[in-house]
Coordinates of C-alpha atoms in Angstrom, one line a residue:
Chain A
X1 CA -86.5 68.6 -129.2
X2 CA -88.4 68.3 -132.4
X3 CA -89.2 64.7 -133.4
X4 CA -87.9 64.7 -136.9
X5 CA -84.8 66.0 -138.6
X6 CA -85.2 69.2 -140.5
X7 CA -83.2 71.8 -142.4
X8 CA -84.9 74.7 -140.6
X9 CA -83.1 74.9 -137.3
X10 CA -85.5 77.5 -136.0
X11 CA -88.1 74.8 -135.4
X12 CA -86.2 73.4 -132.4
X13 CA -88.7 73.4 -129.6
X14 CA -86.3 72.7 -126.8
X15 CA -83.2 74.8 -126.3
X16 CA -80.1 72.9 -127.2
X17 CA -77.7 72.9 -124.2
X18 CA -74.1 73.1 -125.3
X19 CA -70.8 73.2 -123.3
X20 CA -68.0 74.9 -125.2
X21 CA -64.5 73.9 -124.0
X22 CA -61.7 76.1 -125.4
X23 CA -58.8 78.1 -124.0
X24 CA -59.0 80.8 -126.7
X25 CA -61.4 83.7 -125.7
X26 CA -61.9 84.5 -129.4
X27 CA -63.1 81.0 -130.2
X28 CA -65.4 81.0 -127.1
X29 CA -67.1 84.2 -128.2
X30 CA -67.5 83.0 -131.8
X31 CA -68.7 79.6 -130.9
X32 CA -71.2 80.9 -128.3
X33 CA -72.6 83.2 -130.9
X34 CA -73.0 80.3 -133.4
X35 CA -74.8 78.3 -130.8
X36 CA -77.1 81.2 -130.0
X37 CA -77.8 81.8 -133.7
X38 CA -79.0 78.2 -134.1
X39 CA -81.3 78.5 -131.1
X40 CA -79.2 76.9 -128.4
X41 CA -77.8 78.0 -125.0
X42 CA -74.2 77.6 -124.0
X43 CA -71.9 77.4 -121.1
X44 CA -68.1 77.8 -121.4
X45 CA -65.1 76.1 -119.9
X46 CA -61.6 77.6 -120.4
X47 CA -59.9 74.2 -120.4
X48 CA -60.5 70.5 -120.0
X49 CA -60.1 70.5 -116.2
X50 CA -62.9 73.1 -115.9
X51 CA -65.1 70.9 -118.1
X52 CA -64.5 67.9 -115.8
X53 CA -65.2 70.0 -112.7
X54 CA -68.5 71.3 -114.3
X55 CA -69.6 67.7 -114.8
X56 CA -68.4 66.5 -111.4
X57 CA -69.8 69.3 -109.3
X58 CA -72.9 70.5 -111.1
X59 CA -74.2 67.1 -112.3
X60 CA -74.7 69.1 -115.5
X61 CA -76.2 67.5 -118.6
X62 CA -75.4 68.9 -122.0
X63 CA -76.8 67.8 -125.4
X64 CA -73.5 68.7 -127.1
X65 CA -69.9 69.4 -126.0
X66 CA -67.6 71.3 -128.4
X67 CA -64.1 70.2 -127.3
X68 CA -61.0 72.0 -128.4
X69 CA -58.0 69.8 -128.7
X70 CA -55.0 71.9 -127.5
X71 CA -55.6 73.4 -124.1
X72 CA -53.6 73.9 -121.0
X73 CA -54.3 72.1 -117.7
X74 CA -56.0 69.2 -119.5
X75 CA -56.2 68.8 -123.2
X76 CA -59.1 67.7 -125.4
X77 CA -58.0 64.1 -125.7
X78 CA -57.6 63.6 -121.9
X79 CA -60.8 65.5 -121.2
X80 CA -62.8 63.4 -123.6
X81 CA -61.5 60.2 -122.1
X82 CA -62.2 61.4 -118.6
X83 CA -65.8 62.5 -119.4
X84 CA -66.5 59.1 -121.0
X85 CA -65.1 57.4 -117.9
X86 CA -67.5 59.5 -115.9
X87 CA -70.2 58.1 -118.2
X88 CA -71.1 61.4 -119.8
X89 CA -73.4 60.6 -122.6
X90 CA -73.4 63.9 -124.4
X91 CA -72.4 64.2 -128.1
X92 CA -68.8 65.3 -127.9
X93 CA -67.5 67.0 -131.0
X94 CA -63.7 67.5 -131.2
X95 CA -62.6 70.8 -132.8
X96 CA -59.2 70.4 -134.4
X97 CA -56.7 72.6 -136.2
X98 CA -55.9 72.0 -139.9
X99 CA -52.3 71.5 -138.6
X100 CA -53.3 68.3 -136.8
X101 CA -52.3 65.2 -138.7
X102 CA -54.4 62.1 -139.3
X103 CA -52.8 60.2 -136.4
X104 CA -53.6 63.1 -134.0
X105 CA -57.2 63.2 -135.2
X106 CA -57.6 59.5 -134.9
X107 CA -56.3 59.6 -131.3
X108 CA -58.8 62.3 -130.5
X109 CA -61.6 60.3 -132.0
X110 CA -60.6 57.2 -130.1
X111 CA -60.7 59.1 -126.9
X112 CA -64.5 59.0 -127.2
X113 CA -65.6 61.7 -129.7
X114 CA -68.7 61.3 -131.7
X115 CA -67.4 63.6 -134.4
X116 CA -64.5 65.8 -135.3
X117 CA -64.7 69.2 -137.0
X118 CA -61.9 71.4 -138.3
X119 CA -61.6 75.1 -137.3
X120 CA -62.9 77.6 -138.0
X121 CA -66.4 76.5 -137.0
X122 CA -69.4 77.8 -138.8
X123 CA -73.2 77.3 -138.6
X124 CA -73.1 75.1 -141.7
X125 CA -70.7 72.7 -140.1
X126 CA -72.6 72.4 -136.8
X127 CA -76.2 72.2 -138.2
X128 CA -75.9 68.6 -139.6
X129 CA -74.7 67.5 -136.2
X130 CA -77.7 69.2 -134.5
X131 CA -80.0 67.4 -136.9
X132 CA -78.4 64.1 -136.0
X133 CA -78.9 64.9 -132.3
X134 CA -82.6 65.6 -133.0
X135 CA -82.9 62.3 -134.8
X136 CA -81.5 60.4 -132.0
Chain B
X1 CA -78.2 112.6 -158.1
X2 CA -77.0 110.2 -155.4
X3 CA -78.0 110.9 -151.9
X4 CA -75.3 110.9 -149.2
X5 CA -76.6 107.5 -148.0
X6 CA -76.4 105.9 -151.5
X7 CA -72.9 107.3 -152.0
X8 CA -71.7 105.9 -148.6
X9 CA -73.4 102.6 -149.3
X10 CA -71.7 102.3 -152.7
X11 CA -68.3 103.2 -151.1
X12 CA -68.9 100.6 -148.4
X13 CA -69.8 97.9 -151.0
X14 CA -66.8 98.7 -153.2
X15 CA -64.4 98.8 -150.2
X16 CA -65.7 95.5 -148.8
X17 CA -65.3 93.8 -152.2
X18 CA -61.8 95.2 -152.5
X19 CA -60.7 93.8 -149.1
X20 CA -61.7 90.3 -150.3
X21 CA -60.3 90.6 -153.8
X22 CA -57.0 91.9 -152.4
X23 CA -56.8 88.9 -150.1
X24 CA -57.1 90.7 -146.8
X25 CA -60.3 88.8 -145.9
X26 CA -61.8 85.4 -146.7
X27 CA -65.2 83.6 -146.2
X28 CA -64.8 83.3 -142.5
X29 CA -65.2 87.1 -142.2
X30 CA -68.5 86.7 -144.1
X31 CA -69.5 84.0 -141.6
X32 CA -68.9 86.4 -138.7
X33 CA -71.0 89.1 -140.4
X34 CA -73.8 86.6 -140.7
X35 CA -73.7 86.1 -136.9
X36 CA -74.1 89.8 -136.3
X37 CA -77.7 90.9 -135.5
X38 CA -79.8 93.5 -133.8
X39 CA -79.1 91.9 -130.4
X40 CA -75.3 92.2 -131.0
X41 CA -74.8 95.0 -133.6
X42 CA -71.1 95.3 -132.7
X43 CA -70.3 91.6 -132.7
X44 CA -67.8 91.7 -135.6
X45 CA -66.1 94.8 -134.3
X46 CA -65.7 93.2 -130.8
X47 CA -64.3 90.0 -132.3
X48 CA -62.0 91.8 -134.5
X49 CA -60.8 94.0 -131.6
X50 CA -60.0 90.8 -129.6
X51 CA -58.1 89.4 -132.6
X52 CA -55.9 92.5 -132.8
X53 CA -55.2 92.3 -129.1
X54 CA -54.2 88.7 -129.6
X55 CA -51.9 89.8 -132.5
X56 CA -50.1 92.4 -130.3
X57 CA -49.6 89.9 -127.5
X58 CA -48.4 87.1 -129.7
X59 CA -46.2 89.2 -131.8
X60 CA -44.6 90.6 -128.6
X61 CA -44.0 87.0 -127.4
X62 CA -42.4 86.1 -130.7
X63 CA -40.2 89.2 -130.8
X64 CA -39.0 88.5 -127.2
X65 CA -38.3 84.8 -128.1
X66 CA -36.4 85.8 -131.2
X67 CA -34.4 88.4 -129.3
X68 CA -32.6 85.7 -127.4
X69 CA -29.7 85.7 -129.8
X70 CA -28.0 82.3 -130.0
X71 CA -30.5 80.8 -127.7
X72 CA -33.8 81.1 -129.5
X73 CA -36.5 78.7 -128.4
X74 CA -38.1 78.0 -131.8
X75 CA -40.8 75.8 -130.3
X76 CA -41.9 78.7 -128.2
X77 CA -42.0 80.9 -131.3
X78 CA -43.8 78.2 -133.2
X79 CA -46.4 77.9 -130.5
X80 CA -47.2 81.6 -130.7
X81 CA -47.4 81.3 -134.5
X82 CA -49.8 78.4 -134.2
X83 CA -52.0 80.4 -131.9
X84 CA -51.9 83.4 -134.3
X85 CA -52.7 81.2 -137.2
X86 CA -55.8 79.9 -135.3
X87 CA -57.0 83.3 -134.4
X88 CA -56.5 84.7 -137.9
X89 CA -58.3 81.7 -139.3
X90 CA -61.2 82.3 -136.9
X91 CA -61.8 85.9 -138.1
X92 CA -61.0 85.5 -141.8
X93 CA -57.7 87.4 -141.8
X94 CA -56.5 85.6 -144.9
X95 CA -53.1 87.3 -145.4
X96 CA -52.1 87.0 -141.8
X97 CA -53.0 83.3 -141.8
X98 CA -51.0 82.8 -144.9
X99 CA -48.0 84.4 -143.4
X100 CA -48.3 82.2 -140.4
X101 CA -48.0 79.1 -142.6
X102 CA -44.6 80.3 -143.9
X103 CA -43.6 81.5 -140.4
X104 CA -44.4 78.1 -138.9
X105 CA -42.2 76.4 -141.6
X106 CA -39.3 78.7 -140.6
X107 CA -39.8 77.8 -136.9
X108 CA -39.9 74.1 -137.7
X109 CA -36.6 74.3 -139.7
X110 CA -35.1 76.7 -137.1
X111 CA -34.5 79.3 -139.8
X112 CA -33.7 82.4 -137.7
X113 CA -33.5 84.9 -140.6
X114 CA -36.7 83.5 -142.0
X115 CA -38.5 83.8 -138.7
X116 CA -37.3 87.5 -138.3
X117 CA -38.5 88.3 -141.8
X118 CA -41.9 86.6 -141.2
X119 CA -42.3 88.4 -137.9
X120 CA -41.8 91.8 -139.6
X121 CA -44.3 90.8 -142.3
X122 CA -46.9 89.6 -139.9
X123 CA -46.5 92.9 -137.9
X124 CA -47.0 95.0 -141.1
X125 CA -49.9 92.8 -142.3
X126 CA -51.9 92.9 -139.1
X127 CA -51.5 96.6 -138.7
X128 CA -52.6 97.1 -142.3
X129 CA -55.7 94.9 -141.8
X130 CA -56.5 96.8 -138.6
X131 CA -56.4 100.2 -140.4
X132 CA -58.5 98.9 -143.3
X133 CA -61.2 97.3 -141.0
X134 CA -61.3 100.5 -139.0
X135 CA -62.0 102.4 -142.2
X136 CA -64.7 99.8 -143.0
X137 CA -66.3 100.2 -139.5
X138 CA -66.1 104.0 -139.9
X139 CA -68.0 103.8 -143.2
X140 CA -70.7 101.7 -141.4
X141 CA -71.1 104.3 -138.7
X142 CA -71.4 107.1 -141.3
X143 CA -74.1 105.1 -143.1
X144 CA -76.1 104.6 -139.9
X145 CA -75.6 108.2 -138.8
X146 CA -76.9 109.4 -142.2
X147 CA -80.0 107.3 -141.6
X148 CA -79.2 104.5 -143.9
X149 CA -78.8 100.7 -143.6
X150 CA -75.6 98.8 -144.0
X151 CA -75.9 97.0 -147.3
X152 CA -75.3 93.2 -147.5
X153 CA -72.4 92.6 -149.8
X154 CA -72.3 89.4 -151.9
X155 CA -68.7 88.4 -152.6

């Protein structure tokens, strides 16, 4: 990683490693493209249970996890709690719908998120978080 | 006198602007265009194609659920509407997204007639958008085939 925060994301020296957890194939494609556009590499999981298995089996380490809230098998809240129990240290960013109310967002944050963003995701929403990661 | 490329580029520019001004598309479509590059020149078309597949599937689900006269599961309809709202938001399909807001309200209040009306409108609207985006992509192809570049359009 670069050693100071910067606006020009192209100066990242190490590839940002991102796990995208979402049951919507459309969102997976768009979010993968966003991560690629900002110089990162990504892996996807179609639901929370897959995300847990990836961490359990592969010993994977991600810089950033983009976590959808509503998913079958295991939702974003449950997945985030489980990953934190597994001592996953990645930055976990919840991705919520505008329909989610304040209480739902708070519950999601309290599960162990670092941040919450509303859909649709864009490069401009993600870049400040990447800068924060680089500063850490 | 305008070359063919210049004419096509002007047509493309005007048509794109009209799609935004008439409320078919919003900023999220612009964001998708920004993600398209030489490595993935068909990115927007692929995403949009997935979106329309989604529309067909979800509208089918809603129609079947609403067809259960006297025994409509409004939460099932609402769930499909929620998904469609999410998808339309992700691609910048502004009118479809707007209709989903009204549709969801009808589901929440178990307004059967309202739901049926909304379903009809959503069906019309997504098909209209599909046709218009196809025209837009055709224009892009014509520009490229004529040896030109697709102009960036500032909205």
